[in-house]
Coordinates of C-alpha atoms and ligand atoms in Angstrom, one line a residue:
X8 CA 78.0 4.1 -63.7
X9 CA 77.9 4.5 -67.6
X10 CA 79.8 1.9 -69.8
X11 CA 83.6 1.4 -70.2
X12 CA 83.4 1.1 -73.8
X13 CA 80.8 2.7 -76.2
X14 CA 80.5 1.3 -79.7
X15 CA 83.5 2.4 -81.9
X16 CA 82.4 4.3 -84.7
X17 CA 85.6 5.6 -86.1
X18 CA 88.3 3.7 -87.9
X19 CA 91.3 5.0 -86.8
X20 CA 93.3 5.1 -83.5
X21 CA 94.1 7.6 -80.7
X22 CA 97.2 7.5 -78.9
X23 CA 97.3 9.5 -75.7
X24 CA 100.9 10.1 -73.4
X25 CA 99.9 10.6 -69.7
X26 CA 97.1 9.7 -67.4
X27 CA 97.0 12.5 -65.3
X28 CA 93.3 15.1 -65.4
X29 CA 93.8 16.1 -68.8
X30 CA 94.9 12.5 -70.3
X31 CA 91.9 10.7 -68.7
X32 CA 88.8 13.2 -69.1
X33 CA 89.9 13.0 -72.5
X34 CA 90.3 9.2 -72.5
X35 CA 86.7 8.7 -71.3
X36 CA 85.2 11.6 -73.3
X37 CA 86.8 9.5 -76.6
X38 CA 85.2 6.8 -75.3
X39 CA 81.8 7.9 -75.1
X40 CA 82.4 9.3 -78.6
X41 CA 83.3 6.0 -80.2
X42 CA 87.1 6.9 -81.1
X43 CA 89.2 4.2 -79.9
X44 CA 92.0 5.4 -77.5
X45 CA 95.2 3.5 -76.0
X46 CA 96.6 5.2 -73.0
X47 CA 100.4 5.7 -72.5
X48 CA 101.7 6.2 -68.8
X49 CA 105.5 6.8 -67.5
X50 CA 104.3 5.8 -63.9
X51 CA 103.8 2.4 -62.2
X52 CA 100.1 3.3 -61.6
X53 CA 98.0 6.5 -61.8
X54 CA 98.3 8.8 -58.9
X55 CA 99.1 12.4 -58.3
X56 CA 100.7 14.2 -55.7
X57 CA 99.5 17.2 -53.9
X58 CA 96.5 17.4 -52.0
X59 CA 93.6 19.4 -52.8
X60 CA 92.1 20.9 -56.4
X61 CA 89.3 23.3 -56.8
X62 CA 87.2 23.0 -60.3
X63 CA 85.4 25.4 -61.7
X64 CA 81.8 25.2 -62.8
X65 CA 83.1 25.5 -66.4
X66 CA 85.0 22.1 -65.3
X67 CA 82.2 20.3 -63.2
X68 CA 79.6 20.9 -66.4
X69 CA 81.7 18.9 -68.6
X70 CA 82.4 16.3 -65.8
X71 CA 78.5 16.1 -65.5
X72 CA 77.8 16.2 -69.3
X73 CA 80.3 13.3 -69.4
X74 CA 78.3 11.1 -66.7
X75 CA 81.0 11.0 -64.5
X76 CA 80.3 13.7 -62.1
X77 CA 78.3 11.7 -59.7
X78 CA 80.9 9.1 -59.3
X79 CA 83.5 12.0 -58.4
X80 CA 81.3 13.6 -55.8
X81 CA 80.7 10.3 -54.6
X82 CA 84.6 9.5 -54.7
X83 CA 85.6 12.9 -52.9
X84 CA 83.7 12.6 -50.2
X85 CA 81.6 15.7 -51.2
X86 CA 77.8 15.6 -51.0
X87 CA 77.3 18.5 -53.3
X88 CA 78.7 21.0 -55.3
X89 CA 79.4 24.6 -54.0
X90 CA 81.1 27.9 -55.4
X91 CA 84.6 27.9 -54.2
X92 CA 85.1 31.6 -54.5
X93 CA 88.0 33.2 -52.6
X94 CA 86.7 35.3 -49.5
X95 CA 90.2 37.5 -49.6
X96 CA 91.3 38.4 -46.2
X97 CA 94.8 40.4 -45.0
X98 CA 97.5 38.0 -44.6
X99 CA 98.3 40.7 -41.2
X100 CA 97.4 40.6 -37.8
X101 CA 94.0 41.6 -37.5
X102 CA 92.6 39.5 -40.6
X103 CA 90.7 42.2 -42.4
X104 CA 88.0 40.8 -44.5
X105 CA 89.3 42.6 -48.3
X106 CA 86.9 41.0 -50.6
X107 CA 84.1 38.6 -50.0
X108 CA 83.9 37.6 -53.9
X109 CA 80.5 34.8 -53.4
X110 CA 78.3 37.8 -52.1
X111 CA 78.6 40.0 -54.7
X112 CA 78.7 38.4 -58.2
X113 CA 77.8 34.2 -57.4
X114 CA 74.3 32.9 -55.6
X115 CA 74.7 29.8 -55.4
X116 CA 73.5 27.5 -58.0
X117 CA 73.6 24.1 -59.7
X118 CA 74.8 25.8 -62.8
X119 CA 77.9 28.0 -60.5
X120 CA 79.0 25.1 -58.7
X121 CA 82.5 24.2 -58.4
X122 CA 84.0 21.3 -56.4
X123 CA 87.3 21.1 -54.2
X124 CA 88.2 17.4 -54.9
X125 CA 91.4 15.3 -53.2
X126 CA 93.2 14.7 -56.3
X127 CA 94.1 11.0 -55.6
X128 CA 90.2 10.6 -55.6
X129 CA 89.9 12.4 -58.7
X130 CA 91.6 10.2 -60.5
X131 CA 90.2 7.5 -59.1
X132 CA 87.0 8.3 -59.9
X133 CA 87.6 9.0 -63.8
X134 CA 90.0 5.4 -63.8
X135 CA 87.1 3.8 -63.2
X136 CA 85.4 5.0 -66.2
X137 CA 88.0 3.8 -68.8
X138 CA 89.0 -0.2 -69.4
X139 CA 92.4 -1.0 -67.8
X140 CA 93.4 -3.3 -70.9
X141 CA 93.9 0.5 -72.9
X142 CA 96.1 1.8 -70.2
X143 CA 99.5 0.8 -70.5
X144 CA 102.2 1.4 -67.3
X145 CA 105.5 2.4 -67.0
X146 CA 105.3 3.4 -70.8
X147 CA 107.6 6.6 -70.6
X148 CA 107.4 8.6 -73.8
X149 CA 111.0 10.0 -74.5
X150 CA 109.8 11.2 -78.3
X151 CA 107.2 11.5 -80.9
X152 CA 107.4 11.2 -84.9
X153 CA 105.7 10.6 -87.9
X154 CA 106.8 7.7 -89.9
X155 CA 109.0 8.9 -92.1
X156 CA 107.2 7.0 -95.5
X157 CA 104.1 7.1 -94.0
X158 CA 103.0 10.9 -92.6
X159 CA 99.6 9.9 -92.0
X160 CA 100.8 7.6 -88.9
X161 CA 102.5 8.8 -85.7
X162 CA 105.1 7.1 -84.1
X163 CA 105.7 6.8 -80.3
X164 CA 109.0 6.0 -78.6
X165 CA 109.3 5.0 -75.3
X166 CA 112.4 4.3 -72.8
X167 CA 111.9 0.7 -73.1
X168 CA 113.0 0.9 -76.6
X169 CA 109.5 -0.3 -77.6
X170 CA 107.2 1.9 -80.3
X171 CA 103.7 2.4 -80.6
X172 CA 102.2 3.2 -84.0
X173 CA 98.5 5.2 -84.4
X174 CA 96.8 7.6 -86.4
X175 CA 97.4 10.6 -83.9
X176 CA 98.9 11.5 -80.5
X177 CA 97.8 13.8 -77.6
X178 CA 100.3 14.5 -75.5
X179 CA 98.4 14.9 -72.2
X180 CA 102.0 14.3 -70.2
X181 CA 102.3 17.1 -68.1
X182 CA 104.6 20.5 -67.8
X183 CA 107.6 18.5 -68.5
X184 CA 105.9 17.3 -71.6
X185 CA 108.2 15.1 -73.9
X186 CA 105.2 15.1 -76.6
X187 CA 105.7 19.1 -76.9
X188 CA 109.0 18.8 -78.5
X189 CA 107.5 16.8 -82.0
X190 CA 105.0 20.1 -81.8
X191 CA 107.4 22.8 -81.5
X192 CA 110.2 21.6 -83.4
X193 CA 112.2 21.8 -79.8
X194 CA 112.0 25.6 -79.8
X195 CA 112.6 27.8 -76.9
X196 CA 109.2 27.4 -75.6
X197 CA 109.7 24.9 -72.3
X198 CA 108.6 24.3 -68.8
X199 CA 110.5 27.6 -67.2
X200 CA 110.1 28.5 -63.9
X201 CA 107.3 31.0 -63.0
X202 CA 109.3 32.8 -60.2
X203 CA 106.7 31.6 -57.8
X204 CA 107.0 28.7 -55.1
X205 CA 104.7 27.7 -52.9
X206 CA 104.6 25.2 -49.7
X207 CA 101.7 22.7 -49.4
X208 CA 100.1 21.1 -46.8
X209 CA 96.9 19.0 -45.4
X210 CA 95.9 18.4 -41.8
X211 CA 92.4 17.5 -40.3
X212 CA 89.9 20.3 -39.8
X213 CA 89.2 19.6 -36.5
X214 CA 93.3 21.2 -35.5
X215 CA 92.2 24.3 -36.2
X216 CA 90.0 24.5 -33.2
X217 CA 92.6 23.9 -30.9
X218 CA 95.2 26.2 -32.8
X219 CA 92.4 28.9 -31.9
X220 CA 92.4 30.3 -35.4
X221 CA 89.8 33.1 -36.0
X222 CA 89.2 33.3 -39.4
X223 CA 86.6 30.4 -40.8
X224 CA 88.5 28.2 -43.5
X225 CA 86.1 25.6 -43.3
X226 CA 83.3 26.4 -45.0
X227 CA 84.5 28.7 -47.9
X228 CA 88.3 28.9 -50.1
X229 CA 90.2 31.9 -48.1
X230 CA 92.8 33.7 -49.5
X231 CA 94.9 35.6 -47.3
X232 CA 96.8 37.9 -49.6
X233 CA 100.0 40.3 -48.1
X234 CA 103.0 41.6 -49.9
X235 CA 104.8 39.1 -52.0
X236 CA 103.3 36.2 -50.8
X237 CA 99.6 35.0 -50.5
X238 CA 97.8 31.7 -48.4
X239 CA 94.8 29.5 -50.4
X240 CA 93.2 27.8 -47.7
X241 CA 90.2 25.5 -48.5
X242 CA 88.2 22.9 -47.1
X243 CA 88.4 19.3 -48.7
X244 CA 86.3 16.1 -48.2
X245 CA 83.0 17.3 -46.7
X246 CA 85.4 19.6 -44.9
X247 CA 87.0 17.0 -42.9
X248 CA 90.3 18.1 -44.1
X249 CA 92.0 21.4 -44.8
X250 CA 94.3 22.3 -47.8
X251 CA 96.6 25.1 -47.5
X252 CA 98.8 26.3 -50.8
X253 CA 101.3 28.9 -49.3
X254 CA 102.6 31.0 -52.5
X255 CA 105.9 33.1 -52.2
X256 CA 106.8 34.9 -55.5
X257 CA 109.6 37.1 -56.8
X258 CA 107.5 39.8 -59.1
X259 CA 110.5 41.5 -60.4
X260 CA 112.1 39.1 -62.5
X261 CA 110.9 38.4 -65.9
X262 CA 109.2 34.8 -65.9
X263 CA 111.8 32.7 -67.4
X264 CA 114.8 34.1 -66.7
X265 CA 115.9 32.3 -63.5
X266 CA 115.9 28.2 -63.5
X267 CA 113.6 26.1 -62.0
X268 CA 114.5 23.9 -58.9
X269 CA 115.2 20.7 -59.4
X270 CA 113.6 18.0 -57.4
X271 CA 110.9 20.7 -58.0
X272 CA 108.7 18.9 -55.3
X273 CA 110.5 18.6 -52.0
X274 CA 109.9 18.0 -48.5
X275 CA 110.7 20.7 -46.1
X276 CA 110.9 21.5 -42.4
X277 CA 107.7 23.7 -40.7
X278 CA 110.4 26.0 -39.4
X279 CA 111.6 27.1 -43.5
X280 CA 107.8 27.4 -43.7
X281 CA 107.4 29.4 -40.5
X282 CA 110.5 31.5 -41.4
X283 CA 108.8 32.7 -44.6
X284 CA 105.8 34.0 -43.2
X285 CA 107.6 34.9 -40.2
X286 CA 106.3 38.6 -40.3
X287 CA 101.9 37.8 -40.7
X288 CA 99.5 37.6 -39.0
X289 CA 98.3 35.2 -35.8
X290 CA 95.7 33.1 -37.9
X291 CA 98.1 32.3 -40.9
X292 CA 101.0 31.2 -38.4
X293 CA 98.2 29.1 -36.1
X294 CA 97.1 27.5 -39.6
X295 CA 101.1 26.7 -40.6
X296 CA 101.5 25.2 -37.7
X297 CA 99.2 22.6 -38.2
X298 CA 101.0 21.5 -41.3
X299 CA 103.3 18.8 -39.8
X300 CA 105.0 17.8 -43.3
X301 CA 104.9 20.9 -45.8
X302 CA 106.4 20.1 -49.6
X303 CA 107.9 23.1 -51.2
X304 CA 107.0 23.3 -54.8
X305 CA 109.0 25.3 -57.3
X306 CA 106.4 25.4 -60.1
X307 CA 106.7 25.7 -63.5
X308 CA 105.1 27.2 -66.5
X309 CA 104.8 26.8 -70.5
X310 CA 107.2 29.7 -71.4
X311 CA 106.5 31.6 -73.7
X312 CA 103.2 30.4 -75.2
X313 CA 103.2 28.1 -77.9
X314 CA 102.3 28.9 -81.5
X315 CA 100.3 26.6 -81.8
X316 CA 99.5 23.1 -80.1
X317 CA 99.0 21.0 -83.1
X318 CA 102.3 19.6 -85.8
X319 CA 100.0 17.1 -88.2
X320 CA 98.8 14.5 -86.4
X321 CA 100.9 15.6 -83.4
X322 CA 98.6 18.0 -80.3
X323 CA 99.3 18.6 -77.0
X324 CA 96.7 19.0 -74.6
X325 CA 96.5 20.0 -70.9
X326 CA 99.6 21.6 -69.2
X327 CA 101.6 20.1 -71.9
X328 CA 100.1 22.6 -73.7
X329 CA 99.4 25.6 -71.1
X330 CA 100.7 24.8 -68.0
X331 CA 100.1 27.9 -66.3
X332 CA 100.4 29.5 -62.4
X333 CA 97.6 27.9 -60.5
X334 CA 96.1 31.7 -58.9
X335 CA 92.7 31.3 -60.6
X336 CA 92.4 28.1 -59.8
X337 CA 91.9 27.2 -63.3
X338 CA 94.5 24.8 -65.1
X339 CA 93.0 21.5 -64.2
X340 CA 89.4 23.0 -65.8
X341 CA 91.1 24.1 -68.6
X342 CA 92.7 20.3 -69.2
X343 CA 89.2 19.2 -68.8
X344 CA 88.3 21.8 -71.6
X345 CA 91.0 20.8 -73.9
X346 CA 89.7 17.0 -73.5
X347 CA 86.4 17.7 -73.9
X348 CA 86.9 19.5 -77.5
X349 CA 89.5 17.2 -78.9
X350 CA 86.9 14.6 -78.5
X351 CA 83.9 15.8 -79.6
X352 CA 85.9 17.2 -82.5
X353 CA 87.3 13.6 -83.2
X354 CA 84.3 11.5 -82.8
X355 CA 82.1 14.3 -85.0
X356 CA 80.7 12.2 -87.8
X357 CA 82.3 14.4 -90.5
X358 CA 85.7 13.4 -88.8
X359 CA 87.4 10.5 -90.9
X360 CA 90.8 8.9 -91.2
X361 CA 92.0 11.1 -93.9
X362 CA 91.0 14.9 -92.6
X363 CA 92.5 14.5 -89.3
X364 CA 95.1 16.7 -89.5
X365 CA 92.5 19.7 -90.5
X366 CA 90.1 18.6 -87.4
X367 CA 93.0 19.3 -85.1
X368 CA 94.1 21.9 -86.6
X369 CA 90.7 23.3 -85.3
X370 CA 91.3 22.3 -82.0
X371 CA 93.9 24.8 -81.9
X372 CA 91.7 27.3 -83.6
X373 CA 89.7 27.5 -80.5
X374 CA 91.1 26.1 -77.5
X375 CA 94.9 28.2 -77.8
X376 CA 93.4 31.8 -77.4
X377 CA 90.8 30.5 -74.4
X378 CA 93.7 28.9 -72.6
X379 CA 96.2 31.4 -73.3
X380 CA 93.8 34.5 -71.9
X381 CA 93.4 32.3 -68.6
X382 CA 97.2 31.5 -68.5
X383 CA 97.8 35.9 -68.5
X384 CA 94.8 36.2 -66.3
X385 CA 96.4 33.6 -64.0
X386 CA 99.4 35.8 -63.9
X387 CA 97.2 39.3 -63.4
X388 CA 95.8 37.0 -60.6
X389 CA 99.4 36.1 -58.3
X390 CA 100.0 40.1 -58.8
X391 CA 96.9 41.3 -57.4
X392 CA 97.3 38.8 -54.0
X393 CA 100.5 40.1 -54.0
X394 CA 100.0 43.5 -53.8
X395 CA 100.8 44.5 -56.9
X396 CA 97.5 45.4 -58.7
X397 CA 96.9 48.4 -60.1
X398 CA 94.7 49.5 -57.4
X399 CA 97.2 48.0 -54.3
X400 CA 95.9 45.7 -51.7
X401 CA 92.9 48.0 -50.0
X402 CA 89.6 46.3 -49.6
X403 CA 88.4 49.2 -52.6
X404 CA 91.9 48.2 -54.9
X405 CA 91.7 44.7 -54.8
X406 CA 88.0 44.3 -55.4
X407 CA 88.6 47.0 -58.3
X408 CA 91.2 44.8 -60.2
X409 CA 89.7 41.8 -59.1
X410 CA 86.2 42.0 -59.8
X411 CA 85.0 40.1 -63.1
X412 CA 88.1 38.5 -63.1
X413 CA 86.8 34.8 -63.1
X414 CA 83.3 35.7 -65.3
X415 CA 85.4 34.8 -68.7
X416 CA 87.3 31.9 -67.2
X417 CA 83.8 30.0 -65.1
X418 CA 81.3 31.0 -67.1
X419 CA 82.2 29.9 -70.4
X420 CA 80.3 27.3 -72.4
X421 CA 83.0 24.7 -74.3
X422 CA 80.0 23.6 -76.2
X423 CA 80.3 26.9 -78.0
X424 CA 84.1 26.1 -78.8
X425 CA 83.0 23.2 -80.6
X426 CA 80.5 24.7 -82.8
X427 CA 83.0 27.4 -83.6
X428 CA 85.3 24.7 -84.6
X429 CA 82.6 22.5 -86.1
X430 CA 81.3 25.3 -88.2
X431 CA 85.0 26.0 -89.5
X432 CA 85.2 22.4 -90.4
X433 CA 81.9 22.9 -92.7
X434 CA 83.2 26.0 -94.5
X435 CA 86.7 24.2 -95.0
X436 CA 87.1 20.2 -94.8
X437 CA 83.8 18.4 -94.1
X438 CA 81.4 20.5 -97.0
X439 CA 77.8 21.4 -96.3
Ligands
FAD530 C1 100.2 24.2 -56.4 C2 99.2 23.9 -57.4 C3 97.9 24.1 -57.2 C4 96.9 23.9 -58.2 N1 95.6 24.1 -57.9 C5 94.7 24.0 -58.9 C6 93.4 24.2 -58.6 O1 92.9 24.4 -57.5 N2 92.5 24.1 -59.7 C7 92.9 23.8 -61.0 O2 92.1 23.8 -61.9 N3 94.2 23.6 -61.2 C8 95.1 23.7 -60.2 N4 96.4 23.4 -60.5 C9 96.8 23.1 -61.9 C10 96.5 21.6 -62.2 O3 97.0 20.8 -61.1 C11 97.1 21.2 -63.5 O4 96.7 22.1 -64.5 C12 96.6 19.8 -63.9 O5 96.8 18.8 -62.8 C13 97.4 19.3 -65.1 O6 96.9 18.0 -65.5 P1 97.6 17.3 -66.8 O7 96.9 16.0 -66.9 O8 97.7 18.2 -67.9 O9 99.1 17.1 -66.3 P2 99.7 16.2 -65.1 O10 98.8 16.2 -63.9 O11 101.1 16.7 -64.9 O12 99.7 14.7 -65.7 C14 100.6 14.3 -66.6 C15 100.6 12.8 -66.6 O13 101.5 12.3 -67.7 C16 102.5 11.4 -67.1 N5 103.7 11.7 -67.9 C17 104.6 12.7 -67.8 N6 105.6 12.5 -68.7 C18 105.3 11.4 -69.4 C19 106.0 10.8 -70.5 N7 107.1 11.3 -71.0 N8 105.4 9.6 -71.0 C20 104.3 9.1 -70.4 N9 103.6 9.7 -69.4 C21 104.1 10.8 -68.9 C22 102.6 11.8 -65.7 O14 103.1 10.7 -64.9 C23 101.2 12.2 -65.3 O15 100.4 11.1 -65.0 C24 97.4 23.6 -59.5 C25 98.7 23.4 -59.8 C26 99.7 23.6 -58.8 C27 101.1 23.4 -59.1

């Protein structure tokens, strides 16, 4: 395992709010950059709920170009990487194979792979990476500010009534972000709800052999797609265990104009998740069965887009920034993006104390468009499982508005992002 704490090269200091994906990719990528970080964190200790995530290869290549990816193979239980690519199937008796994405467009390949990771492991593998003297517990942030004489420092409150002083802030806190209001002046643009809920669940892979269930969920993601509602079904830890995701959305109503739930995580009974899928097919009722303890998630979004994700020495990063529907499977790479610029845009040696607000400024530059087209495609994506693509739900419509769809959002190189931003920085703040 690589060191906890390269050389700092860079005299001023990072504050980051929330250790969740986003907060501690970019905690260790500062790290390795020489920019000193502290790390701010509401909760008792780092964890996250829900059970499975899927990372793209855009996400594992930074993981690997960090030096951490070994240690979260090694962490999740997974001996190697693999594609997870959707083999789409009918949610309706029968099963119908619609779309088997891996054969046509990915052969497998060290440069394609993708991971499905527990995300308690996660976490626990990138913890590991970062000193526990810069993380600091039950820190809740309830607001953000520049000193008022002094704009060049950023001030953090937190519900304790303590403050925290340093040169910048990320605010890597999450949906419910309490950093985003310093950025957006506490406009309209809030965690709204995306119209969409979804029931999770994890059981052993060896209950699907007794259920009797047809369709092979453990060696590739499956999504079985029907009118208004869709399953993700993949297989975690060296396929020990199986995630299920079990979406129902309203596609009629404008995103943001009914209210989220609140507790937006709750437990449920199996029979409300039964009853919503009451009407599909054998396979998808066998597989909800074995969920003993389904949560019911009512799940938010960053409504509408910000303007822009940086106020002075003030960003947000992460799903503070973008949190977005998670169809493509592509939020938690896109953290992992955001993290990865910030840094190599802070700890570039034309970065100093006093351009700062400029280099984030160029964070924006690059990293709002990229996020924002895979927030809309992440949209495009629920419709199209839900029947309402252009082209319907036929093994010829969905493959027609599907196909190409994750090109732009996998294979993507960040390190292009940061020469686009580097190379604005030449023309405009660090000379030739
Ligand atoms: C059902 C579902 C399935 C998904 N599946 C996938 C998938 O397969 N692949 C994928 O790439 N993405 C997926 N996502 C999206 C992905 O989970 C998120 O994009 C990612 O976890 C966001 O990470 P984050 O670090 O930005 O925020 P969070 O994970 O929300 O972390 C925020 C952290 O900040 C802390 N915090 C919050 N408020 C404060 C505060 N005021 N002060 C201090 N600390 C605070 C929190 O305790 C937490 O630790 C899915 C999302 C959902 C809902």
């Amino acid at each position: 395992m690589s060191d906890k704490s390269s050389p700092e090269h860079k005299n001023f200091k990072v504050a980051l709010v929330g250790g969740g994906i986003c907060g501690l990719t970019c905690a260790i990528a500062l790290i390795r950059a020489g920019v000193p970080v502290q790390i701010f964190e509401a909760a008792a200790k780092l964890g996250e709920i829900g059970a499975g995530v899927g990372l793209g290869p855009n996400a594992v290549r930074i993981l690997r170009t960090l030096g951490v990816l070994d240690d979260v193979l090694e962490k999740c239980n997974e001996s190697e990487l693999s594609t997870r690519m959707f083999r789409f199937v009918s949610g309706m008796e029968g099963h119908e194979v619609l779309y088997d994405l891996i054969l046509v467009k990915y052969p497998e390949s060290e440069e394609n792979g993708g991971l499905g990771a527990h995300r308690a492991a996660l976490l626990d593998a990138l913890q590991k990476f970062i000193d526990p003297s810069i993380i600091h517990f039950k820190k809740r942030c309830v607001s953000v500010a520049p000193i008022e004489n002094d704009p060049t420092r950023v001030v953090i409150t937190f519900d304790d009534n303590t403050v925290y002083e340093a040169d910048l802030v990320i605010g890597a806190d999450g949906v419910h972000s309490a950093v985003r209001t310093a950025v957006t002046g506490g406009g309209e643009n809030k965690a709204a709800f995306s119209n969409a809920i979804c029931y999770r669940g994890l059981f052993p892979a060896d209950m699907l052999k007794k259920a009797s269930v047809k369709t092979d969920v453990t060696a590739r993601s499956v999504c079985f797609a029907g009118k208004d509602k869709h399953l993700i079904v993949f297989p975690i830890k060296h396929a020990e265990l199986i995630n299920v995701v079990a979406f129902a959305a309203d596609h009629n109503a404008p995103i943001g104009s009914k209210e989220l739930e609140y507790p937006s995580v709750k437990d449920v009974s199996q029979k409300e998740l039964l009853n919503e899928y009451e009407a599909w097919g054998s396979d998808v009722i066998d597989i909800l069965k074995c969920i003993k303890t389904p949560s019911k998630w009512s799940i938010p979004v960053v409504y509408p887009p910000l303007e822009t994700y940086v106020k002075g020495r003030i960003i947000v990063a992460g799903d503070s920034a973008h949190g977005m529907l998670p169809h493509l499977g592509a939020g938690a790479g896109q953290c992992i993006e955001d993290a990865y610029v910030i840094a190599q845009l802070l700890g570039h040696p034309g970065t100093t104390g006093s351009n700062i607000e400029a280099v984030l400024e160029a964070y924006d530059r690059v990293r709002r468009p990229r996020a924002q087209m895979v927030w809309e495609g992440s949209v495009k994506a629920g419709e199209i499982y839900d029947g309402y693509g252009e082209h319907g739900l036929s093994p010829q419509g969905i493959q027609e508005d599907l196909g190409g769809m994750w090109d732009r959002v996998w294979h993507h190189d960040v390190e292009d992002d940061v020469k686009s931003a580097v190379s604005w920085l030449r023309a405009t703040t660090f000379g030739a």
